[in-house]
Amino acid sequence: MRPHTLTLAVAALSALVAVDQLLRDRPALPGTGTEVAPPVESARSTRAALPGRTDPAAFRRGADLPLIATGAEEVRAALQEAGTSVYLPAMLAETDSLIRRWADADADHLRIAFVLEALPGWTAADRAIALSALTEWERIGIGVRFTEVLDTTGAQIVVRWVPRFTFDRTGQADLAWDQYGRIRHAAIQLALADQDGRPLPADALRAVALHEVGHALGLPHSDRPDDLMFPTTRWPGLSGRDTATIRLLYRLPTKSIKWSAPSTAP
């Protein structure tokens, strides 16, 4: 099957109403996608720069986060019940009704590598900010835990910094997933300055890092400016809606939820 490329944009909330319209009988394809973050606007933070790591047991799927039944009809019902408290319908529009996330077997030990190059303006504090972003997502307790590795060859997620983008962007995440929606690789780029070369303050760097890691975990863009995953990131922290969306995503099976879905992976 030939992979397809998607450029992800702001998701309309009306996609939830149209979920069933997306469920057309067409085979799911493996895919790749690019998630972008425009310049950070009015970023502010009262959070610690580098939160402490939580007990590893807290990252595993617990009794309070069971997997929703795997039937396509039950998954659609769960999405409809969640309503506007989540923005997952945007992902369905991007992936042709395919639930996209890391498989449970991978999520507990996602190998991540940082490409540390001698860039003007880069300091060890930038790496600490990225680690802080990873910890923020870990602490939600969805069963995701990152393990740093030194070799990018064996890494599932690769993070690198760039001086700036030449267009209106401060971050980017490129994803590859298989026909069942299981993410296989993510590449994150974080800018040190805006398009005009102005260095980004620490709060802005943290907001962009959090945003792109959210994409790397499978989240689409939100349609509300108060969410971290809104295309123009405004707040370097997760909203209640961001948390609800990632929690629901990691309770859903990786599969197509069309009326005639392909069989799930073994």
Tab-separated table of N, CA and C in Angstrom, residues 25-84:
chain	number	residue	atom	x	y	z
A	25	ASP	N	-17.067	2.771	3.650
A	25	ASP	CA	-16.459	1.463	3.474
A	25	ASP	C	-15.263	1.558	2.528
A	26	ARG	N	-14.107	1.922	3.070
A	26	ARG	CA	-12.891	2.042	2.298
A	26	ARG	C	-11.763	1.485	3.129
A	27	PRO	N	-10.822	0.691	2.576
A	27	PRO	CA	-9.759	0.090	3.386
A	27	PRO	C	-8.851	1.135	3.997
A	28	ALA	N	-8.421	0.890	5.229
A	28	ALA	CA	-7.508	1.815	5.905
A	28	ALA	C	-6.107	1.675	5.345
A	29	LEU	N	-5.407	2.788	5.244
A	29	LEU	CA	-4.050	2.797	4.715
A	29	LEU	C	-3.064	3.188	5.793
A	30	PRO	N	-1.821	2.671	5.708
A	30	PRO	CA	-0.786	3.223	6.573
A	30	PRO	C	-0.596	4.690	6.216
A	31	GLY	N	-0.103	5.486	7.127
A	31	GLY	CA	0.002	6.900	6.802
A	31	GLY	C	1.145	7.602	7.476
A	32	THR	N	1.365	8.808	7.019
A	32	THR	CA	2.292	9.715	7.665
A	32	THR	C	1.584	11.043	7.789
A	33	GLY	N	1.992	11.832	8.749
A	33	GLY	CA	1.354	13.124	8.912
A	33	GLY	C	2.303	14.125	9.511
A	34	THR	N	2.042	15.387	9.263
A	34	THR	CA	2.844	16.464	9.817
A	34	THR	C	1.972	17.311	10.717
A	35	GLU	N	2.401	17.470	11.957
A	35	GLU	CA	1.695	18.304	12.929
A	35	GLU	C	2.544	19.544	13.179
A	36	VAL	N	1.944	20.711	13.084
A	36	VAL	CA	2.729	21.930	13.204
A	36	VAL	C	2.186	22.817	14.307
A	37	ALA	N	3.054	23.670	14.810
A	37	ALA	CA	2.653	24.655	15.809
A	37	ALA	C	3.071	26.032	15.325
A	38	PRO	N	2.123	26.933	15.043
A	38	PRO	CA	2.460	28.310	14.712
A	38	PRO	C	3.090	28.999	15.917
A	39	PRO	N	3.496	30.257	15.766
A	39	PRO	CA	4.169	30.940	16.876
A	39	PRO	C	3.339	30.934	18.147
A	40	VAL	N	4.009	30.811	19.268
A	40	VAL	CA	3.347	30.854	20.565
A	40	VAL	C	2.865	32.272	20.831
A	41	GLU	N	1.642	32.385	21.319
A	41	GLU	CA	1.092	33.695	21.636
A	41	GLU	C	0.824	33.817	23.129
A	42	SER	N	1.323	34.863	23.723
A	42	SER	CA	1.034	35.187	25.126
A	42	SER	C	1.270	34.024	26.066
A	43	ALA	N	2.392	33.342	25.901
A	43	ALA	CA	2.667	32.187	26.762
A	43	ALA	C	3.049	32.658	28.157
A	44	ARG	N	2.403	32.052	29.181
A	44	ARG	CA	2.706	32.377	30.561
A	44	ARG	C	2.732	31.079	31.339
A	45	SER	N	3.472	31.036	32.430
A	45	SER	CA	3.508	29.814	33.221
A	45	SER	C	3.851	30.105	34.666
A	46	THR	N	3.203	29.342	35.564
A	46	THR	CA	3.570	29.390	36.972
A	46	THR	C	4.064	28.022	37.417
A	47	ARG	N	4.330	27.131	36.431
A	47	ARG	CA	4.764	25.777	36.741
A	47	ARG	C	6.272	25.733	36.970
A	48	ALA	N	6.708	24.687	37.675
A	48	ALA	CA	8.137	24.492	37.862
A	48	ALA	C	8.782	24.148	36.532
A	49	ALA	N	10.032	24.510	36.358
A	49	ALA	CA	10.709	24.282	35.087
A	49	ALA	C	10.891	22.806	34.794
A	50	LEU	N	11.109	22.003	35.813
A	50	LEU	CA	11.343	20.581	35.584
A	50	LEU	C	10.675	19.771	36.689
A	51	PRO	N	9.400	19.375	36.493
A	51	PRO	CA	8.701	18.626	37.535
A	51	PRO	C	9.382	17.297	37.812
A	52	GLY	N	9.254	16.799	39.036
A	52	GLY	CA	9.839	15.517	39.375
A	52	GLY	C	9.109	14.371	38.702
A	53	ARG	N	9.791	13.283	38.452
A	53	ARG	CA	9.188	12.131	37.805
A	53	ARG	C	8.349	11.365	38.822
A	54	THR	N	7.291	10.762	38.338
A	54	THR	CA	6.362	10.024	39.187
A	54	THR	C	6.764	8.563	39.245
A	55	ASP	N	6.269	7.865	40.247
A	55	ASP	CA	6.508	6.436	40.365
A	55	ASP	C	6.125	5.743	39.062
A	56	PRO	N	7.010	4.897	38.486
A	56	PRO	CA	6.709	4.235	37.213
A	56	PRO	C	5.390	3.484	37.217
A	57	ALA	N	4.982	2.971	38.357
A	57	ALA	CA	3.730	2.210	38.404
A	57	ALA	C	2.537	3.087	38.032
A	58	ALA	N	2.668	4.392	38.248
A	58	ALA	CA	1.563	5.292	37.940
A	58	ALA	C	1.349	5.453	36.449
A	59	PHE	N	2.374	5.078	35.645
A	59	PHE	CA	2.255	5.253	34.213
A	59	PHE	C	1.550	4.067	33.552
A	60	ARG	N	1.391	2.978	34.253
A	60	ARG	CA	0.776	1.798	33.664
A	60	ARG	C	-0.746	1.910	33.696
A	61	ARG	N	-1.387	1.238	32.770
A	61	ARG	CA	-2.836	1.271	32.717
A	61	ARG	C	-3.403	0.650	33.985
A	62	GLY	N	-4.239	1.373	34.703
A	62	GLY	CA	-4.789	0.879	35.951
A	62	GLY	C	-6.258	0.539	35.815
A	63	ALA	N	-6.850	0.121	36.920
A	63	ALA	CA	-8.261	-0.264	36.899
A	63	ALA	C	-9.155	0.931	36.579
A	64	ASP	N	-8.627	2.157	36.809
A	64	ASP	CA	-9.437	3.334	36.543
A	64	ASP	C	-9.354	3.764	35.085
A	65	LEU	N	-8.570	3.058	34.269
A	65	LEU	CA	-8.426	3.424	32.868
A	65	LEU	C	-8.510	2.177	31.990
A	66	PRO	N	-9.652	1.459	32.043
A	66	PRO	CA	-9.775	0.221	31.270
A	66	PRO	C	-9.951	0.517	29.783
A	67	LEU	N	-9.561	-0.446	28.965
A	67	LEU	CA	-9.761	-0.316	27.530
A	67	LEU	C	-11.240	-0.450	27.216
A	68	ILE	N	-11.755	0.483	26.420
A	68	ILE	CA	-13.150	0.410	25.997
A	68	ILE	C	-13.311	-0.791	25.073
A	69	ALA	N	-14.496	-1.421	25.093
A	69	ALA	CA	-14.754	-2.573	24.228
A	69	ALA	C	-14.320	-2.268	22.800
A	70	THR	N	-13.806	-3.295	22.109
A	70	THR	CA	-13.122	-3.078	20.847
A	70	THR	C	-14.035	-2.966	19.637
A	71	GLY	N	-15.318	-3.218	19.779
A	71	GLY	CA	-16.207	-3.133	18.632
A	71	GLY	C	-16.307	-1.722	18.086
A	72	ALA	N	-16.325	-1.576	16.756
A	72	ALA	CA	-16.370	-0.264	16.122
A	72	ALA	C	-17.601	0.526	16.555
A	73	GLU	N	-18.734	-0.144	16.664
A	73	GLU	CA	-19.959	0.546	17.053
A	73	GLU	C	-19.858	1.068	18.485
A	74	GLU	N	-19.231	0.290	19.376
A	74	GLU	CA	-19.068	0.718	20.771
A	74	GLU	C	-18.103	1.895	20.858
A	75	VAL	N	-17.054	1.886	20.020
A	75	VAL	CA	-16.099	2.992	20.022
A	75	VAL	C	-16.787	4.260	19.541
A	76	ARG	N	-17.593	4.147	18.486
A	76	ARG	CA	-18.317	5.322	17.990
A	76	ARG	C	-19.251	5.869	19.069
A	77	ALA	N	-19.894	4.948	19.795
A	77	ALA	CA	-20.801	5.378	20.865
A	77	ALA	C	-20.031	6.112	21.959
A	78	ALA	N	-18.826	5.636	22.288
A	78	ALA	CA	-18.010	6.291	23.318
A	78	ALA	C	-17.624	7.700	22.883
A	79	LEU	N	-17.292	7.880	21.623
A	79	LEU	CA	-16.935	9.198	21.107
A	79	LEU	C	-18.137	10.135	21.145
A	80	GLN	N	-19.281	9.620	20.763
A	80	GLN	CA	-20.476	10.452	20.777
A	80	GLN	C	-20.879	10.825	22.202
A	81	GLU	N	-20.693	9.896	23.142
A	81	GLU	CA	-21.010	10.184	24.536
A	81	GLU	C	-20.077	11.250	25.108
A	82	ALA	N	-18.810	11.217	24.693
A	82	ALA	CA	-17.840	12.211	25.180
A	82	ALA	C	-18.189	13.605	24.699
A	83	GLY	N	-18.806	13.692	23.532
A	83	GLY	CA	-19.264	14.979	23.015
A	83	GLY	C	-18.155	16.010	22.893
A	84	THR	N	-18.443	17.226	23.314
A	84	THR	CA	-17.499	18.328	23.153
A	84	THR	C	-16.410	18.359	24.215
